[in-house]
Structures are given as C-alpha cells and as structure tokens.
C-alpha cells in the first residue's frame, strides 16, 4: 500500500511559478513509477508528467514541456513538480499517482494504469 499526500498548490499570477510536492508512505516508494495528472471540472484526468523509479527517465505532456519539471527524492519518499511560466490554462486540480512496484524502468501516460492516488491540490493561475 502507498498513501500519497500532495501539497504546494495555490493562486499565482500568469508567468509565475509553483512547486508541488507529493509525500508518499511505504517502504517501497523507490520501486514505483510516479506521475502527475490534472483535472478540471467536468473534464477527464489528463497526463502531465511521469518519472521512473530511478529518476533517470522523465516524460511530459506537450502542453507543459519546457515549463514543468518532475523530480523525485527517494530518500525522502517525495516527488516534485516544478511549474514555471504558468498560464491560466494550467488551472486545475493536480494529482500525484503511483504505479508499481517495478523491478525495471517503466512509465505510463494512462491514468488507468496507476494504482494509488493523492487527494489533489488546486492550482489557480490568474491572468
């Protein structure tokens, strides 16, 4: 079992930055692929970024590439999402998710592949 708790959301002006954190419980955090997704009212949950268990591989949605950076600290059981140059269209509830455990590097862009989810944190970008 993995429990996830997101933090770091808030209100920011366009062009600003936020860093989301996702703290995980469980001794095998380092074996999990970790993803960030976002969802607006009445919309589907969309892929934002993913990082494999080692941190060596990261992938991003085209809409955030070059602006967002996903990272992880396995010693702290935490995954981060650094969001720069924020736009109003980035406004959503952001969720972290865990998929695994895996022995090898694996990534997924499909939210249905993820077994564990946090409660979400609201990000609002004003114009």
PDB file of C-alpha atoms in Angstrom:
ATOM      1  CA  UNK A   1       0.000   0.000   0.000  1.00  0.00           C
ATOM      2  CA  UNK A   2       1.117   3.511  -0.824  1.00  0.00           C
ATOM      3  CA  UNK A   3      -0.501   6.646   0.525  1.00  0.00           C
ATOM      4  CA  UNK A   4       0.095   9.932  -1.246  1.00  0.00           C
ATOM      5  CA  UNK A   5      -0.375  13.477   0.019  1.00  0.00           C
ATOM      6  CA  UNK A   6       0.062  16.467  -2.297  1.00  0.00           C
ATOM      7  CA  UNK A   7       0.903  19.999  -1.216  1.00  0.00           C
ATOM      8  CA  UNK A   8       2.085  23.260  -2.715  1.00  0.00           C
ATOM      9  CA  UNK A   9      -0.892  24.336  -4.743  1.00  0.00           C
ATOM     10  CA  UNK A  10      -2.294  27.841  -4.624  1.00  0.00           C
ATOM     11  CA  UNK A  11      -3.077  31.012  -6.515  1.00  0.00           C
ATOM     12  CA  UNK A  12      -0.408  32.543  -8.731  1.00  0.00           C
ATOM     13  CA  UNK A  13      -0.322  35.132 -11.482  1.00  0.00           C
ATOM     14  CA  UNK A  14       0.382  34.164 -15.052  1.00  0.00           C
ATOM     15  CA  UNK A  15       4.115  33.811 -15.597  1.00  0.00           C
ATOM     16  CA  UNK A  16       4.689  32.790 -12.018  1.00  0.00           C
ATOM     17  CA  UNK A  17       5.923  29.531 -10.508  1.00  0.00           C
ATOM     18  CA  UNK A  18       4.769  26.909  -8.055  1.00  0.00           C
ATOM     19  CA  UNK A  19       6.336  23.713  -6.780  1.00  0.00           C
ATOM     20  CA  UNK A  20       4.070  20.824  -5.942  1.00  0.00           C
ATOM     21  CA  UNK A  21       5.192  18.093  -3.588  1.00  0.00           C
ATOM     22  CA  UNK A  22       3.810  14.610  -3.139  1.00  0.00           C
ATOM     23  CA  UNK A  23       4.820  12.771   0.013  1.00  0.00           C
ATOM     24  CA  UNK A  24       4.449   9.006  -0.070  1.00  0.00           C
ATOM     25  CA  UNK A  25       4.228   6.461   2.689  1.00  0.00           C
ATOM     26  CA  UNK A  26       5.535   2.938   2.312  1.00  0.00           C
ATOM     27  CA  UNK A  27       8.970   1.385   2.268  1.00  0.00           C
ATOM     28  CA  UNK A  28       8.972   0.579  -1.443  1.00  0.00           C
ATOM     29  CA  UNK A  29       8.390   4.091  -2.795  1.00  0.00           C
ATOM     30  CA  UNK A  30      11.600   3.857  -4.781  1.00  0.00           C
ATOM     31  CA  UNK A  31      10.145   0.959  -6.805  1.00  0.00           C
ATOM     32  CA  UNK A  32       7.189   2.965  -8.090  1.00  0.00           C
ATOM     33  CA  UNK A  33       6.747   4.990 -11.216  1.00  0.00           C
ATOM     34  CA  UNK A  34       5.303   8.339 -10.176  1.00  0.00           C
ATOM     35  CA  UNK A  35       3.061  10.519 -12.277  1.00  0.00           C
ATOM     36  CA  UNK A  36       1.353  13.882 -12.110  1.00  0.00           C
ATOM     37  CA  UNK A  37      -2.061  14.388 -13.646  1.00  0.00           C
ATOM     38  CA  UNK A  38      -4.531  17.247 -13.674  1.00  0.00           C
ATOM     39  CA  UNK A  39      -8.262  17.514 -13.948  1.00  0.00           C
ATOM     40  CA  UNK A  40     -10.708  20.345 -14.381  1.00  0.00           C
ATOM     41  CA  UNK A  41     -14.442  20.380 -13.627  1.00  0.00           C
ATOM     42  CA  UNK A  42     -16.284  18.042 -15.981  1.00  0.00           C
ATOM     43  CA  UNK A  43     -13.090  17.028 -17.724  1.00  0.00           C
ATOM     44  CA  UNK A  44     -11.071  13.853 -17.899  1.00  0.00           C
ATOM     45  CA  UNK A  45      -7.909  13.432 -15.864  1.00  0.00           C
ATOM     46  CA  UNK A  46      -5.003  14.405 -18.132  1.00  0.00           C
ATOM     47  CA  UNK A  47      -1.392  13.291 -18.045  1.00  0.00           C
ATOM     48  CA  UNK A  48       1.135  15.964 -17.074  1.00  0.00           C
ATOM     49  CA  UNK A  49       4.449  14.244 -16.292  1.00  0.00           C
ATOM     50  CA  UNK A  50       5.922  10.915 -15.241  1.00  0.00           C
ATOM     51  CA  UNK A  51       9.198   9.802 -13.699  1.00  0.00           C
ATOM     52  CA  UNK A  52      10.511   6.263 -13.462  1.00  0.00           C
ATOM     53  CA  UNK A  53      11.612   4.785 -10.163  1.00  0.00           C
ATOM     54  CA  UNK A  54      15.280   5.638 -10.677  1.00  0.00           C
ATOM     55  CA  UNK A  55      14.572   9.179 -11.785  1.00  0.00           C
ATOM     56  CA  UNK A  56      16.568   8.597 -14.968  1.00  0.00           C
ATOM     57  CA  UNK A  57      13.586   8.870 -17.308  1.00  0.00           C
ATOM     58  CA  UNK A  58      11.015  11.618 -17.408  1.00  0.00           C
ATOM     59  CA  UNK A  59       8.251  12.373 -19.870  1.00  0.00           C
ATOM     60  CA  UNK A  60       5.949  15.348 -20.256  1.00  0.00           C
ATOM     61  CA  UNK A  61       2.742  16.319 -21.937  1.00  0.00           C
ATOM     62  CA  UNK A  62       3.394  18.614 -24.887  1.00  0.00           C
ATOM     63  CA  UNK A  63       1.434  21.376 -23.192  1.00  0.00           C
ATOM     64  CA  UNK A  64       3.885  21.594 -20.282  1.00  0.00           C
ATOM     65  CA  UNK A  65       7.162  20.573 -21.920  1.00  0.00           C
ATOM     66  CA  UNK A  66       9.876  23.116 -21.252  1.00  0.00           C
ATOM     67  CA  UNK A  67       7.915  24.730 -18.402  1.00  0.00           C
ATOM     68  CA  UNK A  68       7.382  21.901 -15.884  1.00  0.00           C
ATOM     69  CA  UNK A  69       9.976  19.621 -14.342  1.00  0.00           C
ATOM     70  CA  UNK A  70       9.263  16.409 -12.466  1.00  0.00           C
ATOM     71  CA  UNK A  71      11.803  15.062  -9.998  1.00  0.00           C
ATOM     72  CA  UNK A  72      11.956  12.716  -7.047  1.00  0.00           C
ATOM     73  CA  UNK A  73      13.928  12.176  -3.877  1.00  0.00           C
ATOM     74  CA  UNK A  74      13.651   8.509  -2.945  1.00  0.00           C
ATOM     75  CA  UNK A  75      15.392   9.104   0.377  1.00  0.00           C
ATOM     76  CA  UNK A  76      12.551  11.469   1.315  1.00  0.00           C
ATOM     77  CA  UNK A  77       9.775   9.448  -0.373  1.00  0.00           C
ATOM     78  CA  UNK A  78       8.771  12.564  -2.253  1.00  0.00           C
ATOM     79  CA  UNK A  79       8.106  13.506  -5.843  1.00  0.00           C
ATOM     80  CA  UNK A  80       8.017  17.106  -7.040  1.00  0.00           C
ATOM     81  CA  UNK A  81       6.547  19.065  -9.896  1.00  0.00           C
ATOM     82  CA  UNK A  82       8.243  22.402 -10.519  1.00  0.00           C
ATOM     83  CA  UNK A  83       5.924  24.572 -12.601  1.00  0.00           C
ATOM     84  CA  UNK A  84       7.319  27.689 -14.253  1.00  0.00           C
ATOM     85  CA  UNK A  85       5.858  30.195 -16.697  1.00  0.00           C
ATOM     86  CA  UNK A  86       2.394  29.260 -15.570  1.00  0.00           C
ATOM     87  CA  UNK A  87      -0.560  30.056 -17.795  1.00  0.00           C
ATOM     88  CA  UNK A  88      -4.257  30.451 -16.962  1.00  0.00           C
ATOM     89  CA  UNK A  89      -4.928  27.223 -18.839  1.00  0.00           C
ATOM     90  CA  UNK A  90      -2.796  25.387 -16.266  1.00  0.00           C
ATOM     91  CA  UNK A  91      -5.549  25.989 -13.722  1.00  0.00           C
ATOM     92  CA  UNK A  92      -6.721  22.589 -12.485  1.00  0.00           C
ATOM     93  CA  UNK A  93      -6.620  20.178  -9.589  1.00  0.00           C
ATOM     94  CA  UNK A  94      -3.284  18.380  -9.700  1.00  0.00           C
ATOM     95  CA  UNK A  95      -2.936  14.785  -8.567  1.00  0.00           C
ATOM     96  CA  UNK A  96       0.097  12.614  -7.999  1.00  0.00           C
ATOM     97  CA  UNK A  97      -0.161   8.906  -8.586  1.00  0.00           C
ATOM     98  CA  UNK A  98       1.927   5.764  -8.115  1.00  0.00           C
ATOM     99  CA  UNK A  99       2.190   2.770 -10.412  1.00  0.00           C
ATOM    100  CA  UNK A 100       4.057  -0.383  -9.455  1.00  0.00           C
ATOM    101  CA  UNK A 101       6.143  -1.685  -7.849  1.00  0.00           C
ATOM    102  CA  UNK A 102       8.502  -2.478 -10.682  1.00  0.00           C
ATOM    103  CA  UNK A 103      11.895  -4.077 -10.961  1.00  0.00           C
ATOM    104  CA  UNK A 104      12.720  -2.217 -14.163  1.00  0.00           C
ATOM    105  CA  UNK A 105      12.135   1.211 -15.653  1.00  0.00           C
ATOM    106  CA  UNK A 106       8.545   1.675 -16.696  1.00  0.00           C
ATOM    107  CA  UNK A 107       6.371   4.646 -17.478  1.00  0.00           C
ATOM    108  CA  UNK A 108       2.734   5.195 -18.283  1.00  0.00           C
ATOM    109  CA  UNK A 109       0.715   8.136 -19.529  1.00  0.00           C
ATOM    110  CA  UNK A 110      -2.614   6.434 -18.853  1.00  0.00           C
ATOM    111  CA  UNK A 111      -4.252   7.267 -15.507  1.00  0.00           C
ATOM    112  CA  UNK A 112      -5.962   3.862 -15.510  1.00  0.00           C
ATOM    113  CA  UNK A 113      -2.560   2.218 -15.057  1.00  0.00           C
ATOM    114  CA  UNK A 114      -1.970   3.906 -11.704  1.00  0.00           C
ATOM    115  CA  UNK A 115      -2.918   2.122  -8.519  1.00  0.00           C
ATOM    116  CA  UNK A 116      -2.613   4.861  -5.906  1.00  0.00           C
ATOM    117  CA  UNK A 117      -3.710   8.492  -5.926  1.00  0.00           C
ATOM    118  CA  UNK A 118      -3.415  11.511  -3.721  1.00  0.00           C
ATOM    119  CA  UNK A 119      -6.313  13.755  -2.803  1.00  0.00           C
ATOM    120  CA  UNK A 120      -5.300  16.510  -5.209  1.00  0.00           C
ATOM    121  CA  UNK A 121      -4.154  20.100  -4.804  1.00  0.00           C
ATOM    122  CA  UNK A 122      -5.728  23.107  -6.511  1.00  0.00           C
ATOM    123  CA  UNK A 123      -3.606  25.281  -8.777  1.00  0.00           C
ATOM    124  CA  UNK A 124      -5.150  28.524  -9.959  1.00  0.00           C
ATOM    125  CA  UNK A 125      -3.362  30.834 -12.394  1.00  0.00           C
ATOM    126  CA  UNK A 126      -4.830  34.304 -12.811  1.00  0.00           C
ATOM    127  CA  UNK A 127      -4.411  36.323 -15.989  1.00  0.00           C
TER     128      UNK A 127
END
